[in-house]
Tab-separated table of C-alpha atoms in Angstrom:
chain	number	residue	atom	x	y	z
A	1	UNK	CA	-22.028	-19.319	-24.948
A	2	UNK	CA	-18.691	-17.724	-24.090
A	3	UNK	CA	-18.705	-14.964	-21.501
A	4	UNK	CA	-16.356	-11.975	-21.350
A	5	UNK	CA	-13.675	-12.118	-18.667
A	6	UNK	CA	-13.842	-9.390	-16.021
A	7	UNK	CA	-10.338	-7.959	-15.598
A	8	UNK	CA	-9.537	-6.541	-12.134
A	9	UNK	CA	-6.169	-4.864	-11.481
A	10	UNK	CA	-5.038	-4.947	-7.843
A	11	UNK	CA	-1.853	-2.877	-7.674
A	12	UNK	CA	-3.025	0.428	-9.064
A	13	UNK	CA	-1.332	3.295	-7.292
A	14	UNK	CA	-2.242	6.924	-6.829
A	15	UNK	CA	-0.683	9.755	-4.791
A	16	UNK	CA	-2.735	11.654	-2.224
A	17	UNK	CA	-1.866	15.359	-2.358
A	18	UNK	CA	-1.506	15.711	1.426
A	19	UNK	CA	0.507	12.520	1.943
A	20	UNK	CA	2.806	13.589	-0.892
A	21	UNK	CA	4.005	16.564	1.147
A	22	UNK	CA	5.601	14.211	3.679
A	23	UNK	CA	7.775	12.339	1.141
A	24	UNK	CA	11.460	13.216	0.946
A	25	UNK	CA	14.826	11.819	-0.081
A	26	UNK	CA	14.765	8.436	-1.809
A	27	UNK	CA	11.011	8.148	-1.143
A	28	UNK	CA	10.169	11.194	-3.239
A	29	UNK	CA	9.049	10.552	-6.810
A	30	UNK	CA	10.847	13.049	-9.014
A	31	UNK	CA	9.755	12.119	-12.538
A	32	UNK	CA	7.053	14.636	-13.550
A	33	UNK	CA	5.379	12.206	-15.949
A	34	UNK	CA	5.070	9.582	-13.190
A	35	UNK	CA	3.696	12.112	-10.721
A	36	UNK	CA	1.156	13.330	-13.251
A	37	UNK	CA	-0.188	9.826	-13.762
A	38	UNK	CA	-0.248	9.052	-10.036
A	39	UNK	CA	-2.166	12.263	-9.382
A	40	UNK	CA	-4.872	11.364	-11.885
A	41	UNK	CA	-8.046	9.607	-10.798
A	42	UNK	CA	-10.191	10.782	-13.683
A	43	UNK	CA	-10.581	10.497	-17.419
A	44	UNK	CA	-6.922	9.905	-18.411
A	45	UNK	CA	-6.740	6.903	-16.064
A	46	UNK	CA	-10.088	5.602	-17.279
A	47	UNK	CA	-8.934	5.971	-20.887
A	48	UNK	CA	-5.782	3.941	-20.181
A	49	UNK	CA	-7.878	1.309	-18.431
A	50	UNK	CA	-10.094	1.003	-21.480
A	51	UNK	CA	-7.086	0.734	-23.780
A	52	UNK	CA	-5.619	-2.035	-21.601
A	53	UNK	CA	-8.909	-3.892	-21.247
A	54	UNK	CA	-9.109	-3.314	-17.475
A	55	UNK	CA	-12.640	-3.255	-16.100
A	56	UNK	CA	-11.876	-2.340	-12.484
A	57	UNK	CA	-8.891	-0.919	-10.580
A	58	UNK	CA	-8.453	-1.418	-6.842
A	59	UNK	CA	-6.714	1.844	-5.999
A	60	UNK	CA	-4.000	2.028	-3.341
A	61	UNK	CA	-1.527	4.623	-2.139
A	62	UNK	CA	1.942	4.473	-3.624
A	63	UNK	CA	4.909	3.669	-1.417
A	64	UNK	CA	5.899	4.515	1.281
A	65	UNK	CA	2.300	5.396	2.132
A	66	UNK	CA	2.043	6.257	5.832
A	67	UNK	CA	4.655	3.763	7.020
A	68	UNK	CA	7.402	6.320	7.648
A	69	UNK	CA	5.251	8.781	9.583
A	70	UNK	CA	4.916	9.067	13.338
A	71	UNK	CA	1.635	7.996	14.916
A	72	UNK	CA	0.529	11.520	15.792
A	73	UNK	CA	0.786	12.574	12.156
A	74	UNK	CA	-0.309	9.336	10.503
A	75	UNK	CA	-3.554	8.599	12.361
A	76	UNK	CA	-5.565	11.705	11.352
A	77	UNK	CA	-3.866	11.821	7.945
A	78	UNK	CA	-4.965	8.257	7.182
A	79	UNK	CA	-8.589	9.154	7.788
A	80	UNK	CA	-8.417	12.221	5.555
A	81	UNK	CA	-6.566	10.395	2.769
A	82	UNK	CA	-8.960	7.446	2.839
A	83	UNK	CA	-11.968	9.758	2.772
A	84	UNK	CA	-10.551	11.483	-0.300
A	85	UNK	CA	-9.935	8.123	-1.944
A	86	UNK	CA	-13.514	7.168	-1.185
A	87	UNK	CA	-14.695	10.278	-3.048
A	88	UNK	CA	-12.772	9.129	-6.130
A	89	UNK	CA	-14.328	5.673	-5.917
A	90	UNK	CA	-17.810	7.119	-5.497
A	91	UNK	CA	-17.273	9.230	-8.628
A	92	UNK	CA	-16.668	6.045	-10.681
A	93	UNK	CA	-18.040	3.135	-8.620
A	94	UNK	CA	-18.188	0.786	-11.582
A	95	UNK	CA	-14.486	1.337	-12.396
A	96	UNK	CA	-12.739	1.923	-9.050
A	97	UNK	CA	-12.512	0.172	-5.687
A	98	UNK	CA	-10.008	0.830	-2.895
A	99	UNK	CA	-7.427	-0.500	-0.470
A	100	UNK	CA	-7.060	1.665	2.645
A	101	UNK	CA	-3.865	3.388	3.780
A	102	UNK	CA	-3.171	2.442	7.405
A	103	UNK	CA	-1.337	4.412	10.134
A	104	UNK	CA	0.667	1.392	11.261
A	105	UNK	CA	2.769	3.432	13.706
A	106	UNK	CA	-0.305	3.086	15.940
A	107	UNK	CA	-1.472	-0.525	15.406
A	108	UNK	CA	-4.739	-0.134	17.334
A	109	UNK	CA	-5.646	2.970	15.336
A	110	UNK	CA	-4.630	1.189	12.138
A	111	UNK	CA	-6.940	-1.725	12.950
A	112	UNK	CA	-9.752	0.715	13.701
A	113	UNK	CA	-9.163	2.563	10.427
A	114	UNK	CA	-9.250	-0.724	8.548
A	115	UNK	CA	-12.597	-1.507	10.147
A	116	UNK	CA	-13.943	1.981	9.400
A	117	UNK	CA	-12.948	1.945	5.750
A	118	UNK	CA	-14.215	-1.585	5.148
A	119	UNK	CA	-17.417	-1.273	7.160
A	120	UNK	CA	-18.451	2.294	6.326
A	121	UNK	CA	-16.765	3.010	2.995
A	122	UNK	CA	-16.794	-0.422	1.391
A	123	UNK	CA	-13.017	-0.692	0.911
A	124	UNK	CA	-11.713	-4.124	-0.099
A	125	UNK	CA	-8.861	-4.310	2.413
A	126	UNK	CA	-5.649	-2.322	2.914
A	127	UNK	CA	-2.148	-1.889	1.565
A	128	UNK	CA	0.934	-1.570	3.773
A	129	UNK	CA	4.134	-0.255	2.213
A	130	UNK	CA	7.324	-1.756	3.606
A	131	UNK	CA	8.723	-1.278	7.094
A	132	UNK	CA	7.001	0.875	9.696
A	133	UNK	CA	9.724	3.272	10.771
A	134	UNK	CA	12.303	0.512	10.324
A	135	UNK	CA	10.268	-2.308	11.927
A	136	UNK	CA	8.979	-5.362	10.021
A	137	UNK	CA	5.284	-6.207	10.234
A	138	UNK	CA	5.911	-9.586	11.827
A	139	UNK	CA	6.645	-7.746	15.091
A	140	UNK	CA	3.886	-8.611	17.561
A	141	UNK	CA	3.003	-4.974	18.131
A	142	UNK	CA	1.332	-5.091	14.682
A	143	UNK	CA	-0.685	-8.255	15.255
A	144	UNK	CA	-3.884	-6.354	16.186
A	145	UNK	CA	-4.013	-5.313	12.526
A	146	UNK	CA	-3.867	-8.940	11.394
A	147	UNK	CA	-6.483	-9.936	13.936
A	148	UNK	CA	-8.889	-7.264	12.688
A	149	UNK	CA	-8.281	-8.165	9.047
A	150	UNK	CA	-9.169	-11.769	9.813
A	151	UNK	CA	-12.369	-10.737	11.602
A	152	UNK	CA	-13.338	-8.496	8.693
A	153	UNK	CA	-12.351	-11.208	6.176
A	154	UNK	CA	-10.413	-8.778	3.974
A	155	UNK	CA	-6.855	-9.041	2.609
A	156	UNK	CA	-3.803	-7.018	3.540
A	157	UNK	CA	-1.611	-6.254	0.547
A	158	UNK	CA	2.098	-6.283	1.417
A	159	UNK	CA	3.893	-3.782	-0.818
A	160	UNK	CA	7.638	-3.094	-0.569
A	161	UNK	CA	9.301	0.262	-0.065
A	162	UNK	CA	12.871	1.544	-0.241
A	163	UNK	CA	15.100	-0.821	1.806
A	164	UNK	CA	16.385	0.041	5.264
A	165	UNK	CA	19.412	2.411	5.086
A	166	UNK	CA	21.680	-0.261	6.593
A	167	UNK	CA	20.641	-2.682	3.844
A	168	UNK	CA	21.245	-0.064	1.172
A	169	UNK	CA	24.755	0.530	2.512
A	170	UNK	CA	25.622	-3.158	2.826
A	171	UNK	CA	24.014	-4.498	-0.354
A	172	UNK	CA	23.964	-1.675	-2.902
A	173	UNK	CA	26.417	1.016	-1.727
A	174	UNK	CA	27.765	3.235	-4.545
A	175	UNK	CA	25.619	1.504	-7.168
A	176	UNK	CA	22.582	3.447	-5.950
A	177	UNK	CA	23.899	6.742	-7.283
A	178	UNK	CA	24.534	5.318	-10.759
A	179	UNK	CA	21.549	2.975	-10.841
A	180	UNK	CA	18.819	4.255	-8.478
A	181	UNK	CA	16.282	1.823	-9.928
A	182	UNK	CA	18.081	-1.031	-8.200
A	183	UNK	CA	16.377	-0.034	-4.931
A	184	UNK	CA	12.933	-0.321	-6.451
A	185	UNK	CA	11.614	-2.718	-9.075
A	186	UNK	CA	15.113	-3.448	-10.358
A	187	UNK	CA	16.060	-5.486	-7.289
A	188	UNK	CA	15.218	-3.919	-3.945
A	189	UNK	CA	11.464	-4.500	-4.058
A	190	UNK	CA	11.947	-8.204	-4.765
A	191	UNK	CA	14.221	-8.657	-1.748
A	192	UNK	CA	11.967	-6.602	0.514
A	193	UNK	CA	8.846	-8.543	-0.448
A	194	UNK	CA	10.507	-11.924	0.017
A	195	UNK	CA	11.944	-10.910	3.383
A	196	UNK	CA	8.628	-9.540	4.604
A	197	UNK	CA	6.854	-12.695	3.497
A	198	UNK	CA	9.199	-15.209	5.108
A	199	UNK	CA	9.271	-13.234	8.349
A	200	UNK	CA	5.465	-13.342	8.499
A	201	UNK	CA	5.553	-17.117	8.032
A	202	UNK	CA	8.259	-17.685	10.643
A	203	UNK	CA	6.678	-15.310	13.168
A	204	UNK	CA	3.653	-17.567	13.695
A	205	UNK	CA	1.154	-14.925	12.634
A	206	UNK	CA	-0.621	-17.440	10.356
A	207	UNK	CA	-0.796	-19.977	13.174
A	208	UNK	CA	-2.415	-17.374	15.394
A	209	UNK	CA	-4.689	-16.096	12.609
A	210	UNK	CA	-5.267	-19.042	10.246
A	211	UNK	CA	-7.895	-17.238	8.146
A	212	UNK	CA	-5.687	-14.197	7.540
A	213	UNK	CA	-5.401	-13.236	3.875
A	214	UNK	CA	-2.128	-11.711	2.619
A	215	UNK	CA	-1.457	-10.553	-0.935
A	216	UNK	CA	2.209	-10.234	-1.869
A	217	UNK	CA	3.664	-7.611	-4.202
A	218	UNK	CA	2.831	-8.485	-7.822
A	219	UNK	CA	0.730	-11.406	-6.557
């Protein structure tokens, strides 16, 4: 007898109201319709899930998450944002799960927050959005996060963000003003994901942590 497939969507963003206040410039999402959908974790989202045949969404914070915040700001904010996300999951536990937002500016605190959200809240892993204040995640200062993820046996989802300003100037220049989408899904996200991925491979992080699980943008 045939059984129904269980459809799980992994890259399902939302926008925490407090984190949103820290976004500016190219990181700010200006389209009201997009913001309205990112703000929703209730019936409209559930209705769209039903229409699309999605059984479960693993919710994660939209880019740039906490990756452009200083450690002093990001560490307590991560805890508050993740606790609020947990409330949304608890309201619909059969439809929502969660990836944590991590304060990567403080790698030890980020590893601890990953452990807290996985161990106490039941989160499925974490999402990291692009560079941490201009630094790629292959830098050894971030390896405590990878070590903890391996111990916990949960994945880290690598999501891109707006490219580094020097890359924008060199690669895209005046085209950004006419075609801002080129920095995101149009082109920029593809380059950022590929660069992040190859740097992780070349850095030796997988040699040091052979059971580490990484999910790349769009799989």
